[in-house]
Structures are given as structure tokens and as C-alpha cells.
Short mmCIF file of C-alpha atoms in Angstrom, two decimals:
data_model
loop_
_atom_site.label_atom_id
_atom_site.label_comp_id
_atom_site.label_asym_id
_atom_site.label_seq_id
_atom_site.Cartn_x
_atom_site.Cartn_y
_atom_site.Cartn_z
CA MET Y 211 109.30 92.08 94.01
CA LEU Y 212 111.62 89.38 95.30
CA LEU Y 213 115.03 89.55 93.75
CA LEU Y 214 115.46 85.83 93.17
CA LYS Y 215 113.23 82.82 93.15
CA VAL Y 216 113.77 79.09 93.21
CA ASN Y 217 112.04 76.27 91.43
CA LEU Y 218 108.95 74.81 93.09
CA ASP Y 219 109.37 77.02 96.15
CA SER Y 220 112.51 74.99 96.99
CA SER Y 221 110.21 72.58 98.76
CA ILE Y 222 108.47 70.20 96.40
CA ILE Y 223 110.38 66.98 95.91
CA LYS Y 224 110.80 65.79 92.36
CA GLY Y 225 109.33 62.50 91.31
CA THR Y 226 110.44 60.49 88.32
CA GLU Y 227 109.75 59.77 84.67
CA LEU Y 228 106.88 57.46 83.88
CA ILE Y 229 108.61 54.45 82.33
CA LYS Y 230 112.24 53.46 81.83
CA ILE Y 231 113.78 50.77 79.66
CA GLY Y 232 116.31 48.22 80.88
CA PRO Y 233 119.74 47.61 79.36
CA LYS Y 234 119.69 46.47 75.76
CA ARG Y 235 115.90 46.85 75.66
CA GLU Y 236 115.69 50.20 73.95
CA ASN Y 237 114.70 48.74 70.57
CA GLY Y 238 111.26 47.36 70.00
CA THR Y 239 109.51 49.72 72.40
CA HIS Y 240 107.61 51.20 69.49
CA GLY Y 241 106.16 49.52 66.39
CA THR Y 242 102.84 48.52 67.92
CA ASP Y 243 99.67 50.15 69.15
CA GLN Y 244 99.84 51.53 72.65
CA ASP Y 245 98.20 49.07 75.03
CA TRP Y 246 98.70 49.56 78.77
CA THR Y 247 96.94 46.30 79.61
CA LYS Y 248 99.44 44.25 77.59
CA ALA Y 249 102.27 46.39 78.90
CA ARG Y 250 101.23 45.58 82.45
CA GLU Y 251 100.97 41.87 81.57
CA TRP Y 252 104.52 41.71 80.24
CA TYR Y 253 105.96 43.81 83.05
CA THR Y 254 104.26 41.37 85.45
CA LYS Y 255 105.87 38.38 83.73
CA ALA Y 256 109.27 40.06 84.07
CA ALA Y 257 108.57 41.07 87.67
CA ASP Y 258 107.75 37.43 88.46
CA GLN Y 259 111.36 36.74 87.45
CA ASN Y 260 112.55 39.36 89.96
CA ASP Y 261 113.33 42.02 87.38
CA SER Y 262 113.77 45.33 89.23
CA ILE Y 263 112.97 47.55 86.25
CA ALA Y 264 109.70 45.69 85.64
CA ASN Y 265 108.72 46.19 89.26
CA TYR Y 266 109.63 49.88 89.01
CA ASN Y 267 107.57 50.29 85.84
CA LEU Y 268 104.60 48.53 87.39
CA GLY Y 269 104.88 50.98 90.27
CA ASN Y 270 104.68 53.83 87.78
CA ILE Y 271 101.66 52.30 86.05
CA TYR Y 272 99.67 52.21 89.30
CA TYR Y 273 101.02 55.52 90.52
CA ARG Y 274 100.02 57.34 87.32
CA GLY Y 275 96.92 55.29 86.51
CA ARG Y 276 98.02 53.99 83.12
CA GLY Y 277 95.31 51.59 81.99
CA VAL Y 278 94.24 51.15 85.61
CA GLU Y 279 92.86 53.34 88.36
CA VAL Y 280 95.45 55.23 90.37
CA ASN Y 281 96.43 53.06 93.33
CA TYR Y 282 99.17 54.45 95.54
CA LYS Y 283 99.26 51.38 97.80
CA VAL Y 284 99.91 48.97 94.94
CA ALA Y 285 102.39 51.44 93.44
CA PHE Y 286 104.20 51.59 96.78
CA GLN Y 287 104.48 47.78 96.90
CA TYR Y 288 106.06 47.59 93.46
CA TYR Y 289 108.43 50.50 94.15
CA GLU Y 290 109.43 48.90 97.46
CA THR Y 291 110.18 45.59 95.77
CA ALA Y 292 112.29 47.28 93.09
CA ALA Y 293 114.04 49.48 95.63
CA ASN Y 294 115.03 46.46 97.73
CA GLN Y 295 116.35 44.91 94.52
CA GLY Y 296 118.71 47.89 94.26
CA ASP Y 297 116.90 49.91 91.58
CA VAL Y 298 118.06 53.50 92.02
CA ASP Y 299 114.97 55.13 90.51
CA ALA Y 300 112.69 53.02 92.69
CA GLN Y 301 114.72 53.99 95.76
CA ARG Y 302 114.32 57.64 94.97
CA GLN Y 303 110.63 57.19 94.17
CA LEU Y 304 110.10 55.33 97.43
CA GLY Y 305 111.62 58.32 99.22
CA PHE Y 306 109.12 60.51 97.39
CA LEU Y 307 106.18 58.35 98.51
CA TYR Y 308 107.33 58.33 102.13
CA GLU Y 309 107.78 62.08 102.03
CA ASN Y 310 104.30 62.73 100.69
CA GLY Y 311 102.44 59.89 102.42
CA HIS Y 312 101.40 58.26 99.16
CA GLY Y 313 100.46 54.62 99.65
CA THR Y 314 101.98 54.64 103.11
CA ASP Y 315 102.17 56.78 106.22
CA GLN Y 316 104.24 59.92 105.81
CA ASP Y 317 107.66 59.27 107.29
CA TRP Y 318 110.42 61.83 106.77
CA THR Y 319 113.06 59.60 108.32
CA LYS Y 320 112.39 56.77 105.87
CA ALA Y 321 112.14 59.25 103.01
CA ARG Y 322 115.60 60.53 103.85
CA GLU Y 323 116.93 56.96 104.15
CA TRP Y 324 115.72 55.98 100.69
CA TYR Y 325 116.89 59.21 99.09
CA THR Y 326 120.30 58.55 100.65
CA LYS Y 327 120.41 55.03 99.15
CA ALA Y 328 119.65 56.49 95.72
CA ALA Y 329 122.12 59.34 96.22
CA ASN Y 330 124.80 56.78 97.05
CA GLN Y 331 124.21 55.45 93.54
CA ASN Y 332 124.86 58.97 92.17
CA ASP Y 333 121.24 59.80 91.51
CA SER Y 334 121.07 63.55 90.92
CA ILE Y 335 117.38 63.89 91.76
CA ALA Y 336 117.86 62.10 95.07
CA ASN Y 337 120.69 64.49 95.95
CA TYR Y 338 118.48 67.44 94.99
CA ASN Y 339 115.63 66.11 97.14
CA LEU Y 340 117.97 65.64 100.10
CA GLY Y 341 119.03 69.24 99.62
CA ASN Y 342 115.37 70.28 99.83
CA ILE Y 343 114.87 68.22 102.99
CA TYR Y 344 117.69 70.01 104.81
CA TYR Y 345 116.92 73.41 103.31
CA ASN Y 346 113.28 73.33 104.45
CA GLY Y 347 113.74 71.28 107.62
CA ARG Y 348 111.58 68.33 106.63
CA GLY Y 349 111.93 65.82 109.47
CA VAL Y 350 115.24 67.42 110.42
CA GLU Y 351 116.38 70.80 111.64
CA ILE Y 352 117.03 73.31 108.90
CA ASN Y 353 120.67 73.00 107.88
CA TYR Y 354 121.75 75.25 105.03
CA LYS Y 355 125.27 73.81 104.95
CA MET Y 356 124.02 70.25 104.46
CA ALA Y 357 121.49 71.50 101.91
CA PHE Y 358 124.27 73.30 100.05
CA GLN Y 359 126.37 70.13 99.93
CA TYR Y 360 123.58 68.04 98.43
CA TYR Y 361 122.56 70.75 95.95
CA GLU Y 362 126.19 71.11 94.89
CA ILE Y 363 126.52 67.39 94.24
CA ALA Y 364 123.28 67.32 92.22
CA ALA Y 365 124.24 70.48 90.33
CA ASN Y 366 127.58 68.99 89.33
CA GLN Y 367 125.67 65.91 88.18
CA GLY Y 368 123.80 68.20 85.79
CA ASP Y 369 120.49 68.56 87.64
CA VAL Y 370 119.05 71.84 86.39
CA ASP Y 371 116.89 72.53 89.44
CA ALA Y 372 119.86 71.98 91.72
CA GLN Y 373 121.86 74.42 89.62
CA VAL Y 374 119.14 77.02 90.07
CA GLN Y 375 119.00 76.33 93.78
CA LEU Y 376 122.78 76.55 94.12
CA GLY Y 377 122.67 79.93 92.39
CA PHE Y 378 120.02 81.01 94.90
CA LEU Y 379 122.13 79.87 97.86
CA TYR Y 380 125.21 81.69 96.60
CA GLY Y 381 123.16 84.83 96.00
CA ASN Y 382 121.70 84.79 99.50
CA GLY Y 383 124.68 83.38 101.39
CA HIS Y 384 122.79 80.34 102.61
CA GLY Y 385 125.13 77.52 103.62
CA THR Y 386 128.05 79.30 102.01
CA ASP Y 387 129.56 82.76 101.67
CA GLN Y 388 127.53 85.11 99.51
CA ASP Y 389 129.09 85.17 96.07
CA TRP Y 390 127.18 86.79 93.22
CA THR Y 391 129.79 85.71 90.67
CA LYS Y 392 129.23 82.03 91.50
CA ALA Y 393 125.48 82.62 91.69
CA ARG Y 394 125.61 84.00 88.16
CA GLU Y 395 127.73 81.06 86.99
CA TRP Y 396 125.24 78.48 88.27
CA TYR Y 397 122.25 80.36 86.94
CA THR Y 398 124.00 80.47 83.58
CA LYS Y 399 124.52 76.70 83.61
CA ALA Y 400 120.81 76.21 84.30
CA ALA Y 401 119.84 78.80 81.69
CA ASP Y 402 121.92 76.88 79.15
CA GLN Y 403 119.53 74.02 79.86
CA ASN Y 404 116.60 76.34 79.03
CA ASP Y 405 115.50 76.83 82.62
CA SER Y 406 113.09 79.77 82.81
CA ILE Y 407 113.74 80.56 86.48
CA ALA Y 408 117.47 80.76 85.86
CA ASN Y 409 116.89 83.20 83.01
CA TYR Y 410 114.58 85.28 85.20
CA ASN Y 411 117.12 85.37 88.02
CA LEU Y 412 119.90 86.37 85.61
CA GLY Y 413 117.62 89.19 84.48
CA ASN Y 414 117.31 90.30 88.10
CA ILE Y 415 121.08 90.15 88.60
CA TYR Y 416 121.69 92.54 85.70
CA TYR Y 417 118.68 94.72 86.46
CA TYR Y 418 119.69 95.31 90.07
CA GLY Y 419 123.45 95.12 89.55
CA ARG Y 420 124.18 92.18 91.86
CA GLY Y 421 127.92 91.53 91.46
CA VAL Y 422 127.85 93.27 88.08
CA GLU Y 423 127.14 96.75 86.81
CA VAL Y 424 123.49 97.49 86.16
CA ASN Y 425 122.75 96.57 82.57
CA TYR Y 426 119.14 97.02 81.51
CA LYS Y 427 119.74 95.65 78.02
CA LEU Y 428 121.15 92.36 79.28
CA ALA Y 429 118.42 92.22 81.92
CA PHE Y 430 115.83 92.71 79.18
CA GLN Y 431 117.30 89.85 77.13
CA TYR Y 432 117.17 87.40 80.03
CA TYR Y 433 113.67 88.49 81.05
CA GLU Y 434 112.52 88.14 77.44
CA THR Y 435 113.92 84.61 77.20
CA ALA Y 436 112.27 83.58 80.46
CA ALA Y 437 109.00 85.26 79.48
CA ASN Y 438 108.89 83.37 76.20
CA GLN Y 439 109.51 80.19 78.21
CA GLY Y 440 106.30 80.99 80.10
CA ASP Y 441 107.74 82.37 83.35
CA VAL Y 442 105.00 84.56 84.81
CA ASP Y 443 107.31 86.83 86.81
CA ALA Y 444 109.46 87.45 83.75
CA GLN Y 445 106.37 88.29 81.71
CA ARG Y 446 105.30 90.82 84.32
CA GLN Y 447 108.81 92.24 84.54
CA LEU Y 448 109.05 92.51 80.75
CA GLY Y 449 105.84 94.52 80.81
CA PHE Y 450 107.42 96.86 83.34
CA LEU Y 451 110.56 97.30 81.20
CA TYR Y 452 108.50 98.09 78.11
CA GLU Y 453 106.38 100.55 80.10
CA ASP Y 454 109.40 102.42 81.46
CA GLY Y 455 111.73 101.96 78.47
CA HIS Y 456 114.41 100.10 80.43
CA GLY Y 457 116.71 98.13 78.13
CA THR Y 458 114.38 98.67 75.21
CA ASP Y 459 112.33 101.39 73.55
CA GLN Y 460 109.31 102.43 75.57
CA ASP Y 461 106.27 100.66 74.17
CA CYS Y 462 103.10 100.74 76.25
CA THR Y 463 101.31 98.46 73.79
CA LYS Y 464 103.87 95.71 74.33
CA ALA Y 465 103.85 96.47 78.04
CA ARG Y 466 100.11 95.84 78.09
CA GLU Y 467 100.55 92.62 76.10
CA TRP Y 468 103.09 91.18 78.53
CA TYR Y 469 101.16 92.31 81.59
CA THR Y 470 98.15 90.55 80.11
CA LYS Y 471 100.09 87.29 79.60
CA ALA Y 472 101.16 87.39 83.23
CA ALA Y 473 97.70 88.40 84.44
CA ASP Y 474 96.26 85.40 82.58
CA GLN Y 475 98.46 83.33 84.93
CA ASN Y 476 96.89 85.11 87.93
CA ASN Y 477 99.86 87.36 88.64
CA SER Y 478 98.71 90.09 91.01
CA ILE Y 479 101.47 92.57 90.09
CA ALA Y 480 100.57 92.26 86.42
CA ASN Y 481 96.93 92.98 87.17
CA TYR Y 482 98.03 96.00 89.18
CA GLY Y 483 100.21 97.11 86.24
CA LEU Y 484 97.24 96.82 83.86
CA GLY Y 485 95.18 98.87 86.29
CA ASN Y 486 97.83 101.58 86.19
CA ILE Y 487 97.92 101.54 82.40
CA TYR Y 488 94.18 102.15 82.10
CA TYR Y 489 94.05 104.58 85.02
CA ARG Y 490 96.84 106.73 83.64
CA GLY Y 491 96.11 106.22 79.95
CA ARG Y 492 99.46 104.66 79.06
CA GLY Y 493 99.13 103.80 75.36
CA VAL Y 494 95.34 103.65 75.75
CA GLU Y 495 92.58 106.08 76.57
CA VAL Y 496 91.98 106.61 80.27
CA ASN Y 497 89.39 104.09 81.38
CA TYR Y 498 88.55 104.16 85.09
CA LYS Y 499 86.16 101.21 84.87
CA LEU Y 500 88.75 98.91 83.33
CA ALA Y 501 91.36 100.22 85.76
CA PHE Y 502 89.01 99.46 88.64
CA GLN Y 503 88.46 95.91 87.40
CA TYR Y 504 92.19 95.16 87.21
CA TYR Y 505 92.91 96.81 90.56
CA GLU Y 506 90.09 94.80 92.12
CA ILE Y 507 91.48 91.52 90.79
CA ALA Y 508 94.97 92.38 92.05
CA ALA Y 509 93.64 93.57 95.41
CA ASN Y 510 91.77 90.32 95.94
CA GLN Y 511 94.99 88.50 95.06
CA GLY Y 512 96.61 90.31 97.96
CA ASP Y 513 98.57 93.02 96.14
CA VAL Y 514 99.02 95.83 98.65
CA GLY Y 515 99.44 98.56 96.04
CA ALA Y 516 96.20 97.53 94.39
CA GLN Y 517 94.43 97.49 97.74
CA ARG Y 518 95.50 101.05 98.41
CA GLN Y 519 94.56 102.10 94.89
CA LEU Y 520 91.17 100.43 95.19
CA GLY Y 521 90.57 102.38 98.37
CA PHE Y 522 91.46 105.55 96.50
CA LEU Y 523 89.06 104.72 93.63
CA TYR Y 524 86.20 104.02 96.02
CA GLY Y 525 86.92 107.28 97.80
CA LYS Y 526 86.95 109.28 94.58
CA GLY Y 527 84.22 107.35 92.78
CA HIS Y 528 86.51 106.54 89.85
CA GLY Y 529 85.28 103.54 87.88
CA THR Y 530 82.75 102.73 90.57
CA ASP Y 531 80.23 104.42 92.84
CA GLN Y 532 81.80 106.45 95.61
CA ASP Y 533 81.76 104.39 98.78
CA TRP Y 534 83.80 105.53 101.78
CA THR Y 535 83.03 102.40 103.74
CA LYS Y 536 84.66 100.24 101.07
CA ALA Y 537 87.44 102.77 100.69
CA ARG Y 538 88.21 102.41 104.40
CA GLU Y 539 88.10 98.62 104.15
CA TRP Y 540 90.68 98.53 101.36
CA TYR Y 541 92.95 101.11 102.96
CA THR Y 542 92.82 99.01 106.12
CA LYS Y 543 93.74 95.82 104.24
CA ALA Y 544 96.77 97.60 102.80
CA ALA Y 545 97.76 98.98 106.18
CA GLU Y 546 97.47 95.54 107.78
CA GLN Y 547 100.20 94.32 105.43
CA ASN Y 548 102.59 96.83 107.03
CA ASP Y 549 103.30 98.29 103.65
CA ILE Y 550 106.19 100.71 103.67
CA VAL Y 551 104.40 103.16 101.39
CA ALA Y 552 103.10 105.68 103.86
CA ASN Y 553 100.29 106.95 101.67
CA TYR Y 554 98.23 103.94 102.77
CA PHE Y 555 98.28 105.16 106.35
CA LEU Y 556 97.74 108.67 105.07
CA GLY Y 557 94.56 107.52 103.34
CA LEU Y 558 93.26 106.07 106.59
CA GLY Y 559 94.06 109.33 108.33
CA LEU Y 560 92.00 111.23 105.77
CA LEU Y 561 89.01 109.00 106.33
CA TYR Y 562 89.08 109.47 110.07
CA GLU Y 563 89.72 113.17 109.77
CA HIS Y 564 86.70 113.81 107.59
CA GLY Y 565 84.39 111.13 108.92
CA ASP Y 566 83.95 109.60 105.47
CA GLY Y 567 82.38 106.20 106.14
CA VAL Y 568 83.39 106.33 109.82
CA ASP Y 569 82.78 108.52 112.83
CA LYS Y 570 85.08 111.52 112.68
CA ASP Y 571 88.08 110.85 114.88
CA TYR Y 572 90.96 113.34 114.80
CA ASN Y 573 92.86 111.31 117.37
CA LYS Y 574 92.78 108.28 115.09
CA ALA Y 575 93.71 110.42 112.11
CA PHE Y 576 96.70 111.80 113.99
CA GLU Y 577 97.76 108.25 114.88
CA TYR Y 578 97.76 107.16 111.24
CA TYR Y 579 99.55 110.31 110.12
CA ARG Y 580 102.29 109.55 112.64
CA LEU Y 581 102.64 106.05 111.20
CA SER Y 582 102.92 107.65 107.80
CA GLU Y 583 105.47 110.10 109.14
CA ASP Y 584 107.66 107.22 110.27
CA GLU Y 585 107.94 106.21 106.62
CA GLY Y 586 109.08 109.68 105.53
CA ASN Y 587 105.86 110.87 103.89
CA LYS Y 588 105.86 114.63 103.30
CA GLY Y 589 102.09 114.66 102.98
CA ALA Y 590 101.97 113.33 106.52
CA TYR Y 591 104.33 116.10 107.72
CA TYR Y 592 102.04 118.67 106.20
CA ASN Y 593 98.83 117.25 107.62
CA ILE Y 594 100.38 116.72 111.05
CA ALA Y 595 101.39 120.36 110.99
CA LEU Y 596 97.77 121.36 110.35
CA LEU Y 597 96.50 119.20 113.20
CA TYR Y 598 99.02 120.76 115.59
CA TYR Y 599 98.15 124.23 114.33
CA TYR Y 600 94.43 123.82 114.95
CA GLY Y 601 94.68 121.47 117.92
CA LYS Y 602 92.76 118.64 116.28
CA GLY Y 603 93.60 115.15 117.58
CA VAL Y 604 96.51 116.60 119.52
CA ALA Y 605 97.12 119.55 121.83
CA LYS Y 606 97.35 122.83 119.93
CA ASP Y 607 101.02 123.66 119.40
CA VAL Y 608 101.84 126.20 116.68
CA ALA Y 609 105.58 125.92 117.35
CA THR Y 610 105.49 122.20 116.56
CA ALA Y 611 103.29 122.94 113.54
CA PHE Y 612 105.96 125.36 112.35
CA LYS Y 613 108.65 122.68 112.70
CA TYR Y 614 106.63 120.19 110.65
CA PHE Y 615 106.12 122.71 107.85
CA GLU Y 616 109.87 123.28 107.91
CA ARG Y 617 110.47 119.53 107.57
CA VAL Y 618 108.45 119.54 104.39
CA VAL Y 619 110.56 122.22 102.71
CA GLU Y 620 113.94 121.14 104.10
CA GLU Y 621 113.90 117.60 102.75
CA GLU Y 622 114.74 116.61 99.20
CA LEU Y 623 112.17 117.20 96.49
CA HIS Y 624 111.23 114.15 94.42
CA GLU Y 625 109.24 115.27 91.42
CA GLY Y 626 106.57 112.92 90.16
CA CYS Y 627 105.36 111.85 93.60
CA ALA Y 628 101.76 112.46 94.60
CA TYR Y 629 100.47 113.46 98.03
CA VAL Y 630 97.19 114.17 99.71
CA LEU Y 631 96.54 117.47 101.45
CA VAL Y 632 93.55 117.93 103.69
CA GLU Y 633 91.09 120.48 104.99
CA VAL Y 634 91.00 120.86 108.76
CA GLU Y 635 87.92 122.43 110.29
CA ASN Y 636 88.86 125.54 112.25
CA ASP Y 637 87.31 128.56 113.89
CA THR Y 638 89.96 131.00 112.73
CA LYS Y 639 90.00 133.13 109.63
CA ALA Y 640 91.00 131.32 106.47
CA ASP Y 641 93.93 133.63 105.79
CA SER Y 642 95.45 132.99 109.23
CA LEU Y 643 97.17 129.99 107.71
CA VAL Y 644 95.93 128.38 104.55
CA ILE Y 645 92.74 128.68 102.56
CA PRO Y 646 90.73 125.54 103.44
CA ARG Y 647 90.04 123.02 100.72
CA LYS Y 648 86.97 120.95 100.17
CA LYS Y 649 87.78 117.66 101.83
CA TYR Y 650 91.19 116.92 100.30
CA SER Y 651 93.30 117.28 97.19
CA VAL Y 652 95.77 114.96 95.50
CA VAL Y 653 98.77 117.06 94.55
CA SER Y 654 102.30 116.76 93.21
CA GLU Y 655 105.28 117.11 95.51
CA SER Y 656 106.10 120.53 94.08
CA ILE Y 657 102.67 121.75 95.20
CA ILE Y 658 103.16 120.44 98.71
CA TYR Y 659 106.45 122.36 98.83
CA GLY Y 660 104.66 125.48 97.69
CA GLU Y 661 101.87 125.08 100.24
CA ALA Y 662 104.34 124.55 103.07
CA HIS Y 663 106.36 127.62 102.04
CA PHE Y 664 103.16 129.66 101.94
CA ASN Y 665 102.21 128.58 105.47
CA LEU Y 666 105.70 129.31 106.74
CA GLY Y 667 105.40 132.74 105.17
CA ILE Y 668 102.16 133.40 107.06
CA MET Y 669 103.62 132.16 110.34
CA ASN Y 670 106.84 134.19 109.97
CA GLU Y 671 104.82 137.25 109.04
CA ASN Y 672 102.58 136.94 112.11
CA GLY Y 673 105.12 135.47 114.52
CA GLN Y 674 103.16 132.24 114.95
CA GLY Y 675 105.27 129.45 116.39
CA THR Y 676 108.42 131.41 115.61
CA THR Y 677 109.92 134.87 115.96
CA GLN Y 678 108.32 137.40 113.64
CA ASP Y 679 110.56 137.90 110.63
CA HIS Y 680 109.25 139.82 107.61
CA GLN Y 681 112.25 138.98 105.42
CA LYS Y 682 111.92 135.26 106.02
CA ALA Y 683 108.21 135.57 105.34
CA LEU Y 684 108.96 137.27 102.02
CA ASN Y 685 111.45 134.56 101.07
CA HIS Y 686 108.89 131.85 101.79
CA PHE Y 687 106.23 133.64 99.75
CA LYS Y 688 108.67 133.89 96.83
CA MET Y 689 109.38 130.16 97.04
CA SER Y 690 105.69 129.41 97.32
CA TYR Y 691 104.93 131.41 94.20
CA SER Y 692 107.78 129.69 92.31
CA TYR Y 693 106.07 126.36 93.02
CA GLY Y 694 102.81 127.60 91.51
CA ILE Y 695 100.90 128.83 94.56
CA GLU Y 696 99.16 131.84 93.01
CA ARG Y 697 97.82 133.35 96.21
CA ALA Y 698 101.42 133.88 97.40
CA LYS Y 699 101.65 136.65 94.79
CA THR Y 700 99.32 138.82 96.88
CA TYR Y 701 101.89 138.90 99.70
CA LEU Y 702 104.70 139.72 97.28
CA GLU Y 703 102.83 142.82 96.12
CA ILE Y 704 102.30 144.26 99.61
#
């Protein structure tokens, strides 16, 4: 998840309100039936007398299609007339049309010129749009310092989107020194104007402790506000907080409700979260078919975790028919996103090792395990050790196998993680190392510790890859048994 976000991807230029009223003309705008034809007639009479506001409003009528068909060219003509008459809103709107190529050829230079004219009349939206031009490099080179200056002007003029953007720049150190205190101040100003993105970003600041101490309760409050304002990321995040009990009591029912709200807005992470809820039975009965459906939606939306999980479900036949070809396809999609979670590469290694849906290729399996190893995956250490031990996909090297088993047991244990252990075909007796499994097993980290200790016990006992040492073997068997490996007990009784 990105820490902070900005409104409209920091790139879409804001347009204007539909109609404005000239000085001393506020009264009498109501009190009759709405009639865009008559409105256009009277605006035209005023425009014929060179009234800039009438020309601006006629531009809006044709731009929005009020009582007429949308006509960008006619809208452009009226905006241009009003802009040349000095109307600040028309100048800004003309910049918008040049920027987007509406009613005229796209021309970033002219867009910037007209935004500058409006900004010189203290138009906050024009200053915000100029900030976007320099921030995104539209017709100019990207210049964060210039962008910061324009955003700052607009923010001080009260523009809520500029306030959000200024908070983002302070948080990321774009165009200014990074300053989380000032970021928080500007987000707060925008939140006071009921901006959902500002509330979401404030939630992130307190959740991750950016310039403040981590405070899940405050984070929850800001996420909740933003979620109720319809922010999809806040809705998804609120689901996560309810699921894990961060800043509130754990409530999987509410978690599911908020994930659903976000999923209804096509949020991939929310769909993945719903998949997890049904797969694990969080506040509901386990339902692999529903889990599969949500994972599939999220995977097609590009969520890498869902892609990996979908590969796993196809491989296991959970919620769908077992299909190793599809499993491989989804594992590959996840791997192609360079996801840091090494289990994705591990899954590919399993497929190549066992020939499930592909030709068996130990060399390819070893390659993927090494990628997984680079990300610190203990399951990869274990499986690499087996390949070295049996000489599958790599030259047989029991000493290196021994070192990989040692890496498993020497690194920190993180309970709650899951790993995949494999069966490697071999011509030796089963008890020479480890009793082979059928295909593979998904196990907890404590089990992988136990398995590695057991194998180290065997290798110390027999002097395989290391100097024979009965005492070390005994110690490893004791550790193996403590992690629940029952067959280690046999060696303790000898």
C-alpha cells in the first residue's frame, strides 16, 4: 500500500463551476422555472454588450451541454472572448481547454500562459493547475520547486486540493525539505474542509508513525472519517483494522462490510482481503469457492498477492478444479511483478520440480529457489538444501546442503508464517536424510525449523557434509522433536 496519495493523481487539472453570477446580480436567479433556452437568450443579449460574465456563462452552457448539444469549439470561442475581457474564471477555463485540447489544438504553452494570467488575479485553481503542470512536467520539464511554490500559493488561498498536495510534497520532500509536521498541518487544513484524501493520509501518518508516535486509535478515527466520505482506500484500510483489531476491537463482520464497500468500488486489495476472509474463515465459515471468486477478481485487477494465491488454489484444487497449467500461469504473473514475497518464486520452483503442468526441470526449479532465497525465504533455503543434497538441478554437494540447513535454523523464527516443503526424487534410502513427502506440504515456520534440525541431526550422525559429531546430532534431534517432528523421537531413544 502506498503511504500517501494525492487528489486526482496530481495530474488532472481542475475545471470550473457551471455558472457564476455577476456583481449585484445574485438576487432574482431563482423564482422561475428552469429554462436553459431563455437563459442562453439573455446571456447572449448581455454578451452582445461585451459583458465578460455572460460570455463566460455561455461558454459553460456549450461546454456542459445545457439546453444544447455539447460543443467545445463554440465553448472555446465564448471563453476566449471572456478571457480577453479580463474574466479570471474564463482565463483559467481557457487554460484548461488548451491543456486538454477541447475545442482547440492541445497547447501546453498557451495553457500555462492563461493559467498564469488567472493566477496573477489571485485565482487559487489556476495556481493549483500551474503546480500540477510543473509537478508532472506538462509542456515543461518537471520542476518540484516551482510546483511547490504554486501549490503553496493556492493552499494559502484556501484551495483544498492544493493543501492536500502541499502535504504530500512535505511528506515526500518534493520541492522542499521533508517535514512530516508541516505535512500533517496541511493535511489537517484540508481535512477541516472535509477532504477525504487528507483524512486518509492523516490516518496513514498515525498508523505508520510518520513524524509522530504510532497511534492506531487516531489512525482508525481518520480512516473511519475518510471511509464514510467514500474514500475507497480508507474503506479497505478500515476493513484491515477491524480484521486485525488495530485501534478498535477486532470485528471480522465489520471488516467484511468495509472490504465489501471498497470492493464495490473495484479495489483489488479489498477483493483480496475478502478472499482471505472466506479462505481462512474469519467471522464466516470457510468457503473456498467464494474465496476463489474474490481472489480471481483481485488477481485480474493486478493484485500480486491474489495472483499468487490463485496459483495456490489452482494447484491445490481449492474452490476450483485442480489445474497446474493455470497455477503456473498465475504464479508467473505474480513473479513478473517482481514481488518481494519470495513464496511466489517458490511456487514456480515447485511446479518445475514436480513437472506439474510443465516438463520437469530441476535446473529451472533451482533458479526460482535462488530468486526466492534472495528475498530471505526459509522455505527456499530448505528446498535448495535438498537439491544440493541429491544433486538435482545443481551439482551434488552435501557440504553446501548442510550449510543451507544451518541457515534455516540459525535465522530468527517468525511464527505464523507458512512455507512449502517439497519431495525430491532420490535413489537413496529414505532415512538417509528425510522421509520423502507426496509432492509438497504447506507448513508453519516452526515445522520447517524442526525438519531442518532433523536433517542436520542425520548429517551430523553420519558425517555427511560435516565432521561426524554424535552430540551435535543428539542436540539437533532434541530441537527437532521440540518443534513437533515425531520421528526425531526414535533417534533420542537410541
